[in-house]
Coordinates of C-alpha atoms in Angstrom, one line a residue:
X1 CA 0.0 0.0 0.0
X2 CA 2.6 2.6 0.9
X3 CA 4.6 1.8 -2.7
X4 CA 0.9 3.1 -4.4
X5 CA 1.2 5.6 -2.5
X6 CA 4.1 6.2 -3.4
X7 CA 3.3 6.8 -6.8
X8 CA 0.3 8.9 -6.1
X9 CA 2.4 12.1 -6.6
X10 CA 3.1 11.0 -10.5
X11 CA -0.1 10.1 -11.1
X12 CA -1.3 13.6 -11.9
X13 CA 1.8 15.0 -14.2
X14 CA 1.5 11.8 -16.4
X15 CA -2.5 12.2 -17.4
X16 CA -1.7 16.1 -17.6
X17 CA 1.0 15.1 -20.6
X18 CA -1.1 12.1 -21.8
X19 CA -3.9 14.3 -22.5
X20 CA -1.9 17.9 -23.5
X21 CA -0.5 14.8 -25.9
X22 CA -3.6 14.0 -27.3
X23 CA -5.0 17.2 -28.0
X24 CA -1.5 18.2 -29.7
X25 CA -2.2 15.3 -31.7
X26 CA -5.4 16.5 -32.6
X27 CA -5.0 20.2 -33.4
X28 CA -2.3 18.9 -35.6
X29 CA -4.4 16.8 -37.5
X30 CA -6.9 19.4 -37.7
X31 CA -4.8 22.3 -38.8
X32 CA -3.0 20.2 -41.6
X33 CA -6.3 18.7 -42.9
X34 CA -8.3 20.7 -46.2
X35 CA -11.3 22.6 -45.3
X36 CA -13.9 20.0 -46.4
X37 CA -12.2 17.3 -43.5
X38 CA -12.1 20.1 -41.1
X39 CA -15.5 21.0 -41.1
X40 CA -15.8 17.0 -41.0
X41 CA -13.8 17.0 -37.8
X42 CA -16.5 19.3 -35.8
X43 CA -19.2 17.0 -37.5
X44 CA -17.8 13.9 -36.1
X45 CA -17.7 15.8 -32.1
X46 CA -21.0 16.4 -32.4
X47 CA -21.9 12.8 -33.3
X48 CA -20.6 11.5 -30.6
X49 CA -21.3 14.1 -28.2
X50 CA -25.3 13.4 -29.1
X51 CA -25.3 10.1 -29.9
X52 CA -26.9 8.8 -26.9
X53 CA -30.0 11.6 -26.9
X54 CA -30.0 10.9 -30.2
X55 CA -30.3 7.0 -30.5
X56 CA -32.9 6.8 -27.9
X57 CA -35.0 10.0 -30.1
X58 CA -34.3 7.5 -33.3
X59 CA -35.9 4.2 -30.8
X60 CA -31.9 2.4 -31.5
X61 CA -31.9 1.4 -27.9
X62 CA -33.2 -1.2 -26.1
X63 CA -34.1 -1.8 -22.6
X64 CA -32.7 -4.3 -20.7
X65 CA -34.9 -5.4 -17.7
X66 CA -32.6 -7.9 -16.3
X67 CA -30.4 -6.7 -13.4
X68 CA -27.0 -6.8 -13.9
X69 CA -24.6 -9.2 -12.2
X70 CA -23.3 -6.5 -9.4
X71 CA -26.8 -5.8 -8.8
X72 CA -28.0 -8.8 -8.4
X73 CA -24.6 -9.7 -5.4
X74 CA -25.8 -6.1 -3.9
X75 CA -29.2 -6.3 -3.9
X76 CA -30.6 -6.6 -0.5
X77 CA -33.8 -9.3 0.6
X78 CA -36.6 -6.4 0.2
X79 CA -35.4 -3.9 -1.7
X80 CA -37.0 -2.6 -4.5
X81 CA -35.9 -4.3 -7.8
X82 CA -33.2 -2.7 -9.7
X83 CA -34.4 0.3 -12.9
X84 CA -34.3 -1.3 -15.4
X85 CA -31.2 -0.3 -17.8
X86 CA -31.5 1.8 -21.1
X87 CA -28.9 0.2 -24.0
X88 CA -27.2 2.6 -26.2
X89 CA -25.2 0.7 -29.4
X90 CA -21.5 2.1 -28.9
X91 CA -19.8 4.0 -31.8
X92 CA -16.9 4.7 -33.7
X93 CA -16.9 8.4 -35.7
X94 CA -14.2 8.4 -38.4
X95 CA -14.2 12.7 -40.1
X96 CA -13.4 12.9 -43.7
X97 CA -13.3 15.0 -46.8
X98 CA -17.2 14.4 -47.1
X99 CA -18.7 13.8 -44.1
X100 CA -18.5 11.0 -41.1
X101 CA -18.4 7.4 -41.2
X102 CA -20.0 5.8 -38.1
X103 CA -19.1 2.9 -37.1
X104 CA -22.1 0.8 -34.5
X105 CA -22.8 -2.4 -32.9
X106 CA -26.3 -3.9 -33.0
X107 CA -27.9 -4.8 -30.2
X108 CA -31.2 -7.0 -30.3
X109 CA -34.0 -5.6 -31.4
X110 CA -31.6 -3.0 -33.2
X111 CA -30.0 -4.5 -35.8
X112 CA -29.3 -3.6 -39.5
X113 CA -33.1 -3.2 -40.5
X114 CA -34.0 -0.9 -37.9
X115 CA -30.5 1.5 -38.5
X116 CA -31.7 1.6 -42.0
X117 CA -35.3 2.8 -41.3
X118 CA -33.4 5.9 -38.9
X119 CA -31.2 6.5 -42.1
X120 CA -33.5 9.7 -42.4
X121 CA -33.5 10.9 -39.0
X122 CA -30.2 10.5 -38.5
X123 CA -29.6 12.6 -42.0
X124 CA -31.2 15.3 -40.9
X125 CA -29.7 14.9 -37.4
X126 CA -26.2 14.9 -38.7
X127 CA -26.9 17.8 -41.5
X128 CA -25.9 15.2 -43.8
X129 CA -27.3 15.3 -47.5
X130 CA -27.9 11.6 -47.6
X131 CA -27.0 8.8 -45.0
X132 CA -26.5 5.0 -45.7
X133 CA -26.4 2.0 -43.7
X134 CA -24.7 -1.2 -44.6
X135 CA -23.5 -4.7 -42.5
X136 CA -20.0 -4.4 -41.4
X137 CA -19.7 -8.1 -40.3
X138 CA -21.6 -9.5 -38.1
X139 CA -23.0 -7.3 -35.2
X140 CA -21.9 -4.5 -36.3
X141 CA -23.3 -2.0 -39.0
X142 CA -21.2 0.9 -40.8
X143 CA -23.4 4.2 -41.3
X144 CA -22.1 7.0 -43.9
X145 CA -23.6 10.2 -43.8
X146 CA -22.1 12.8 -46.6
X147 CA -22.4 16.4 -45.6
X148 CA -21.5 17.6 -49.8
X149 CA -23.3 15.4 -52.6
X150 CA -19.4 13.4 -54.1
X151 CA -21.1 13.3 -57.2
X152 CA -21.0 17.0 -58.0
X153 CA -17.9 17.8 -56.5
X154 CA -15.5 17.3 -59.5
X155 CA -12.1 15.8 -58.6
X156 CA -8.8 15.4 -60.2
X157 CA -6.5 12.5 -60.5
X158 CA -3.0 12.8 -60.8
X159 CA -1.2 9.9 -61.9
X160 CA 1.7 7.8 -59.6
X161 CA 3.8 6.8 -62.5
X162 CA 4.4 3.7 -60.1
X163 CA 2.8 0.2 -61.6
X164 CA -0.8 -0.9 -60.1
X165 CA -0.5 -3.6 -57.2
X166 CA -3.3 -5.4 -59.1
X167 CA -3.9 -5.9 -62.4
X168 CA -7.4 -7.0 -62.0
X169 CA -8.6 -3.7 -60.0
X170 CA -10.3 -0.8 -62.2
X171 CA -10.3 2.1 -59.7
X172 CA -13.2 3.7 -61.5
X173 CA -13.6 6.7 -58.7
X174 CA -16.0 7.2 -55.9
X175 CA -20.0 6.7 -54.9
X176 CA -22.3 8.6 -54.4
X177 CA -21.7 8.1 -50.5
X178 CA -17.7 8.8 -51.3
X179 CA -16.8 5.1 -51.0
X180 CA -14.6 3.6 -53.7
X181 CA -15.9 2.0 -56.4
X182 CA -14.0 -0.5 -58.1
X183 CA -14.3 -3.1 -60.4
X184 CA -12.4 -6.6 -61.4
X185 CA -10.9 -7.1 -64.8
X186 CA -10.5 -10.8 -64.4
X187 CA -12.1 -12.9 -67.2
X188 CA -13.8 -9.5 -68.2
X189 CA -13.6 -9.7 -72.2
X190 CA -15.7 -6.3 -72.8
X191 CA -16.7 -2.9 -71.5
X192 CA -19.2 -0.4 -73.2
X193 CA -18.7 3.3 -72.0
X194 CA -21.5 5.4 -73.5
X195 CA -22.9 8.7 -73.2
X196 CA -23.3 12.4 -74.4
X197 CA -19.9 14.5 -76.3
X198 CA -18.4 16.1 -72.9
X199 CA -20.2 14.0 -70.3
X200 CA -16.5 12.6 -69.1
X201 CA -15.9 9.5 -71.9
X202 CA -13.2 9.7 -72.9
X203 CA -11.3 11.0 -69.1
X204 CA -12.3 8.3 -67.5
X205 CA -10.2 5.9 -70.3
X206 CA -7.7 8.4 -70.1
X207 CA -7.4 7.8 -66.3
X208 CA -8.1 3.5 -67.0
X209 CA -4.6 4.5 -69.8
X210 CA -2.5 6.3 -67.1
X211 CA -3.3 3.7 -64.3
X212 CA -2.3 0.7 -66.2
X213 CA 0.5 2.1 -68.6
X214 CA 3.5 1.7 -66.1
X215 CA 3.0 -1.9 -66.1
X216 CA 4.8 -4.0 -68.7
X217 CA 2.1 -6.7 -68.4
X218 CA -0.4 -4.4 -70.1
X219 CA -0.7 -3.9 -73.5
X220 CA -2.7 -1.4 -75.6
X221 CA -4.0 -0.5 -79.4
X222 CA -6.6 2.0 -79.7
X223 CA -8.9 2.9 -82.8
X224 CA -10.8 6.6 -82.7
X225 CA -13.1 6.8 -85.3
X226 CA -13.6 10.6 -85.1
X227 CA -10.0 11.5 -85.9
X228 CA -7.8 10.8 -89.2
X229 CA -4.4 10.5 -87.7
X230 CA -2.8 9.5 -84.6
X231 CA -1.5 13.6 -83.9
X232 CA -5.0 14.4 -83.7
X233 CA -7.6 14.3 -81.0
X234 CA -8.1 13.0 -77.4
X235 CA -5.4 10.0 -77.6
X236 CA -2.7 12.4 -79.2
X237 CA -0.8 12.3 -75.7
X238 CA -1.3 8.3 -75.4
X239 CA -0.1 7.2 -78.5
X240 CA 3.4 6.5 -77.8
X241 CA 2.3 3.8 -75.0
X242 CA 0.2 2.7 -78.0
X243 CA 1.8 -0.3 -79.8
X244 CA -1.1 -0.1 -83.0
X245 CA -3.4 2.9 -83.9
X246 CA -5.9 3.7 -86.3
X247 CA -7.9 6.6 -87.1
X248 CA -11.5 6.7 -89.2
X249 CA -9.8 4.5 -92.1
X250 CA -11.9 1.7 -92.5
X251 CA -9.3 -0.2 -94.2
X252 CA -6.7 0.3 -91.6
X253 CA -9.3 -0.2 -89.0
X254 CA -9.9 -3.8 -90.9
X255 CA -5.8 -4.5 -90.9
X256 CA -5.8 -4.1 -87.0
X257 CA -9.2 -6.0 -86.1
X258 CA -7.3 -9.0 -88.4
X259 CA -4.1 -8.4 -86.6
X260 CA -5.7 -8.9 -83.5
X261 CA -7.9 -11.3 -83.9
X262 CA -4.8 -13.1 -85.4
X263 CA -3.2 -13.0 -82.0
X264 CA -6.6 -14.2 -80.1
X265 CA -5.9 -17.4 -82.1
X266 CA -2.5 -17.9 -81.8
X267 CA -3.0 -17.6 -77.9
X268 CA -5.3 -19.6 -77.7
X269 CA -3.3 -22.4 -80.0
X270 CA -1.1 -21.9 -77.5
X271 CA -1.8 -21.2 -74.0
X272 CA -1.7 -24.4 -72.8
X273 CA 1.9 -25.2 -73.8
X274 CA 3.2 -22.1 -72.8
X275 CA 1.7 -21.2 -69.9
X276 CA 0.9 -24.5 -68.5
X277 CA -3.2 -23.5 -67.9
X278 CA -6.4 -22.8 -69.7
X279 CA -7.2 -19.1 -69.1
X280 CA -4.7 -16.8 -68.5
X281 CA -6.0 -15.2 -65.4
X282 CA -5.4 -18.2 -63.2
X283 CA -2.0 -17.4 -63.5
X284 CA -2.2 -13.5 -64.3
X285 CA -0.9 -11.5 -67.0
X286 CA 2.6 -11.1 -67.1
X287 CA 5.1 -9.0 -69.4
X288 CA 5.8 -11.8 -71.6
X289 CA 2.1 -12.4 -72.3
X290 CA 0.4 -9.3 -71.9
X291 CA -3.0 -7.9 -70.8
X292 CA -4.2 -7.1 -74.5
X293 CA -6.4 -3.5 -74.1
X294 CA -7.9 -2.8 -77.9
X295 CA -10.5 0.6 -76.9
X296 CA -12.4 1.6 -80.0
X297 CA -13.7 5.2 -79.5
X298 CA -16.4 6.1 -82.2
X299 CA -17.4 2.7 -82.2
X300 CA -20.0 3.4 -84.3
X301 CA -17.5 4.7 -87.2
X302 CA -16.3 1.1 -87.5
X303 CA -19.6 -0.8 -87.7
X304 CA -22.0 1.2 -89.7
X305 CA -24.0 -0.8 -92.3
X306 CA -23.7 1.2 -95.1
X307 CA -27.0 1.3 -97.9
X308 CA -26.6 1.3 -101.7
X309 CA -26.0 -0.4 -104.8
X310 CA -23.2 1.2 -105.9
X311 CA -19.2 -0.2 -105.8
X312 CA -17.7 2.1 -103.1
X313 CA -21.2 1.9 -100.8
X314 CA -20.9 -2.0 -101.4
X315 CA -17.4 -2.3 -100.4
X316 CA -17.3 -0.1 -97.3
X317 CA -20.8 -1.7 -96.5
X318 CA -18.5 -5.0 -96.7
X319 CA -15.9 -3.7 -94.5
X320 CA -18.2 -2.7 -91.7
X321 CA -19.6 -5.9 -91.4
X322 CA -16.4 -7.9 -90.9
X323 CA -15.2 -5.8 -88.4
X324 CA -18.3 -6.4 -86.5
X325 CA -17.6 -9.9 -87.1
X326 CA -13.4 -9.5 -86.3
X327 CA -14.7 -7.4 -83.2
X328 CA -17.5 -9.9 -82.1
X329 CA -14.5 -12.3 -82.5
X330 CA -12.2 -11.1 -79.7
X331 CA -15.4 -10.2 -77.4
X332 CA -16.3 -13.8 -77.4
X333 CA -13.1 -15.7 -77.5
X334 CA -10.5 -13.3 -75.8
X335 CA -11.7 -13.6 -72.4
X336 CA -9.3 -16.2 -71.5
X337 CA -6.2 -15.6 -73.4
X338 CA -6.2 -12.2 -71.7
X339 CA -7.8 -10.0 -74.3
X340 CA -9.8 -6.7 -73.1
X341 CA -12.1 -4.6 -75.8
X342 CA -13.5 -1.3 -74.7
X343 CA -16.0 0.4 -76.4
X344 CA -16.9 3.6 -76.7
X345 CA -19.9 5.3 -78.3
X346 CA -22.2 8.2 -77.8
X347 CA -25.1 5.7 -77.5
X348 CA -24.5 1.9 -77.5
X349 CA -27.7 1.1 -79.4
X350 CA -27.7 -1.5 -81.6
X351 CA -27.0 0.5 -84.9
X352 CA -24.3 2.0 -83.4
X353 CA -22.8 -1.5 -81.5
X354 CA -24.4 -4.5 -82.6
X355 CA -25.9 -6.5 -79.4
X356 CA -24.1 -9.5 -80.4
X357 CA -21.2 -7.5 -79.2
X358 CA -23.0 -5.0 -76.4
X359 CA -24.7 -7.9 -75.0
X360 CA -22.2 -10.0 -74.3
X361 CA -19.8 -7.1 -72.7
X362 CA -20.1 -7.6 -68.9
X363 CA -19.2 -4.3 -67.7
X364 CA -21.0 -1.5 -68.9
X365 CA -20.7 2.3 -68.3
X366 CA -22.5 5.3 -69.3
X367 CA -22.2 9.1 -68.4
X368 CA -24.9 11.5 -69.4
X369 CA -27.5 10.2 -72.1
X370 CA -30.6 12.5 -73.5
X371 CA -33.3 9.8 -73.7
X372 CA -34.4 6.7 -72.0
X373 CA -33.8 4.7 -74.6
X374 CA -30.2 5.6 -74.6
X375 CA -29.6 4.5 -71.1
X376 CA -31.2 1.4 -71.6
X377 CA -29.8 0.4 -74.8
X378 CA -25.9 1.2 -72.4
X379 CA -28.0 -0.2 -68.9
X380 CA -29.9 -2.9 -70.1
X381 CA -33.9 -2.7 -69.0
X382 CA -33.8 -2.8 -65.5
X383 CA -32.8 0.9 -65.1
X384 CA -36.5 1.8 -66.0
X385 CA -37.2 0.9 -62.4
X386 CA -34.7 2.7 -61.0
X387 CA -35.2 6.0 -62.1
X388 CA -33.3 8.4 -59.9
X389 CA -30.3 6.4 -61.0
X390 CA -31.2 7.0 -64.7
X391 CA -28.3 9.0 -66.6
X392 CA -31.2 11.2 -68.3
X393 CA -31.1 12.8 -64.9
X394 CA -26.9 13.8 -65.6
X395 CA -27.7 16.1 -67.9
X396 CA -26.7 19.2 -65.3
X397 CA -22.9 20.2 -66.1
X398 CA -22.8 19.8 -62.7
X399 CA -22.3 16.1 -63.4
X400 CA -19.6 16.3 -66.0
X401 CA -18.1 12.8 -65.1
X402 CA -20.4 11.5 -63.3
X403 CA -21.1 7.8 -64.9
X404 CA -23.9 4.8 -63.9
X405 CA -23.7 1.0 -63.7
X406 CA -24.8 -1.8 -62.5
X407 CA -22.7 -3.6 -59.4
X408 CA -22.2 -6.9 -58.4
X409 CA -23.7 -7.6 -54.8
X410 CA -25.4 -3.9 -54.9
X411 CA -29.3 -3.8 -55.7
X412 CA -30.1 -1.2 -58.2
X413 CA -27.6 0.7 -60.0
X414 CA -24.5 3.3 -58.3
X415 CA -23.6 6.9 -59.5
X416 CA -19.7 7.4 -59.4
X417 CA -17.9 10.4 -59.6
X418 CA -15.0 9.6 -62.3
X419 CA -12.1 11.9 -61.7
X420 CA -10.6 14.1 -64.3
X421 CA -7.2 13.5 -66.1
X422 CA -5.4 16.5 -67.7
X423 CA -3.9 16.0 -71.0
X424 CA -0.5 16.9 -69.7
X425 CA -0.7 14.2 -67.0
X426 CA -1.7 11.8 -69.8
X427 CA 1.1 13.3 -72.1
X428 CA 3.7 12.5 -69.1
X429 CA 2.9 8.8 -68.4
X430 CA 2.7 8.2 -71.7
X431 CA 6.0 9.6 -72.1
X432 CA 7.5 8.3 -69.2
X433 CA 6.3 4.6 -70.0
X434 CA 6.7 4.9 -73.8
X435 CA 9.4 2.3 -73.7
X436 CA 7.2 -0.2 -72.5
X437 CA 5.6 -0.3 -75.7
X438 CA 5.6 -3.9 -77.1
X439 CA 3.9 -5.7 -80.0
X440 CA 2.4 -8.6 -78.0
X441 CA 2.7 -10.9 -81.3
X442 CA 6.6 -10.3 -80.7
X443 CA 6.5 -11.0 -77.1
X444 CA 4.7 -14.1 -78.2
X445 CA 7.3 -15.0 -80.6
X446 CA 10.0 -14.5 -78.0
X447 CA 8.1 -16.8 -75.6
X448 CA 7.7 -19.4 -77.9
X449 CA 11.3 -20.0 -79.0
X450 CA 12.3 -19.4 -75.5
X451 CA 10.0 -22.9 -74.1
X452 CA 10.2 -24.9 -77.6
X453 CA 13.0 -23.2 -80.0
X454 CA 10.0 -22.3 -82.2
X455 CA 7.3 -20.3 -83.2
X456 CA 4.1 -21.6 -83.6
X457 CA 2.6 -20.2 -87.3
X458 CA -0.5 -17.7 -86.7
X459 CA -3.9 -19.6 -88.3
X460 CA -5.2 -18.6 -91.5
X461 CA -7.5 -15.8 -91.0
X462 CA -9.5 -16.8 -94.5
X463 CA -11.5 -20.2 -95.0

């Protein structure tokens, strides 16, 4: 007893640092965070401050008539029984750019159902323009409420230069609720983008381009049907981490459908030997067989169907329809030789992307569209019953970059907030990475002679 005593005298110095500590720790954090966080920071005091008035206003307690154990060893022969106790779910506040993220335990009677019918009350409570609740494992919920609406706050993505962790994760940008939204590339063989001129197309590819570019285990060609040359206009700055490029030509559009659809074939003659499996993503892409990324923008340009009797209208007519067919090709057989096709169009309907192609692309995007039909042709049906996630309503510039689609293991469809590339962050990767720019047939070739001493002859494109 008198060596606790002893210590009493320290006791009092050491919380007095502990705490002046802490809130140096704090007022650090709050001075060197932006505006939006800090305002988040008060936000998230006042959460927990009022959480209990709050969660007993919003009926997320319970009562608990049971005595507890020290009551019950206390409790004398007649005394009154104990008040019952009032249960309050405990919390963890987390501040951020947008708002707070709540984490709470669930207590019975209160579990997931009943958090989500408060999500309003707890909106308004919070000053929060929406609030969402979600399972967090089990007994425990996670509750986001966003003070600012992500989706018309624009932001800007500046490229690491570094090489993605995983080539299978699209970072497309963020939710509605400010949570990342991200998709898997693995055994993906197609992706339709769609939407309005200037509704954010052709930056979020841009951004797709400068994520994956420092990798050598990614490969890509790109055809932009509303250009003539490859100087010319939104891939100017990505053509030198390009390996093939084609502009409105028909013909040359033809010669690098064949090309490619001449390496689907020769990869899939020879997967097998060379790689020892079936599909290539069991074993993942690698810079000696490369994640193959064709994106066609204009899409329509290149599959047309042209009317009339005469020789040039009959030969271009021609040409349309076999790169639908060379297209359709690497759609449905790429997919496990490591072949990607992205597709971009102002509407994906089925004159301007035939639905043997659309409807067999698993991923599909679109930004802005001007009628209904539009978004279902890039949605598919269902987005008729979900109308406040309809891209007719992204027609405010406020919304530039703002895309919809549909998410595995989410009901419905999600909003995201695609952030904007500049052209001379584009122009740098691409220049910076530029000299990992390789013809995956060569790569192929090298691989070949390097496991059998030699090459395997590409199949005959003609019967």
């Amino acid at each position: 007893m008198e060596a606790v005593t002893g210590y009493e005298s320290y006791a009092l110095p050491i919380a007095t640092a502990l705490v002046g500590l802490w809130l140096l720790v704090t007022v650090g954090r709050y001075v060197r965070a932006d505006k939006g966080t800090r305002v988040s920071m008060r936000q998230a005091v006042r959460v927990r401050w009022g959480w209990v008035r709050l969660a007993r206003m919003a009926g997320l307690t319970v009562t608990d008539k049971t005595p507890s154990l020290l009551a019950q060893i206390t409790a004398q022969k007649d005394s009154p029984p104990p008040t019952p106790r009032v249960l309050t779910p405990k919390i963890k506040v987390r501040p951020d750019q947008f708002g707070v993220i709540v984490r709470a335990r669930t207590l019975p009677q209160v579990g997931l159902e009943e958090y989500q019918k408060s999500a309003r009350f707890l909106a308004d409570a919070w000053r929060c323009t929406r609030v969402s609740v979600l399972p967090d494992g089990p007994g425990r919920v996670v509750i986001r409420g966003v003070r600012s609406d992500p989706l018309t706050t624009p932001t800007r993505h500046r490229p690491t230069g570094r090489p993605p962790a995983d080539l299978t994760r699209w970072e497309l940008g963020v939710d509605e609720y400010a949570a990342k939204v991200c998709v898997s590339l693995a055994n993906v063989p197609g992706v339709t983008v769609a939407g309005v001129p200037g509704a954010g197309k052709t930056s979020g590819v841009n951004k797709f381009v400068c994520d994956f570019a420092p990798s050598a285990a990614v490969q890509f060609a790109g055809a932009d049907g509303k250009v003539s040359q490859a100087s010319e206009g939104d891939y100017a700055d990505l053509v030198k981490r390009m390996f093939a490029f084609c502009g409105d030509d028909l013909d040359e559009a033809n010669a690098l459908f064949k090309r490619l659809v001449e390496l689907r074939r020769r990869r899939s003659a020879t997967i097998r030997d060379v790689l020892g499996v079936k599909n290539m993503w069991h074993v993942g892409p690698s810079p000696e067989w490369p994640l193959t990324v064709l994106i066609i923008d204009e899409a329509h340009t290149y599959f047309r169907e042209y009317k009339g009797s005469d020789p040039t209208t009959k030969r271009l007519a021609a040409l349309t329809a076999e790169n639908a067919r060379l297209v359709e090709d690497l759609v449905k057989k790429g997919r496990s030789v490591g072949i990607l096709v992205i597709l971009i169009s102002q509407k994906t309907t089925g004159d301007a992307i035939p639905t043997f192609i659309r409807d067999v692309c698993p991923i599909g995007l679109s930004f802005a569209q001007k009628t209904a039909e539009a978004a279902v042709a890039a949605l598919g049906e269902d987005i008729r019953n979900w109308p406040d996630a309809s891209p007719v309503t992204l027609q405010d510039p406020a919304y530039v970059g703002v895309a919809v689609m549909a998410m595995q293991g989410r009901p419905g469809y999600t909003r995201i907030r695609t952030p904007y590339v500049s052209d001379a962050d584009a122009a740098r990767v691409a220049e910076d990475t530029s000299h990992l720019t390789a013809d995956p047939d060569l790569r192929l070739d090298a691989l070949l002679h390097s496991t059998s001493g030699t090459a395997t002859p590409a199949p005959s494109l003609t019967k």
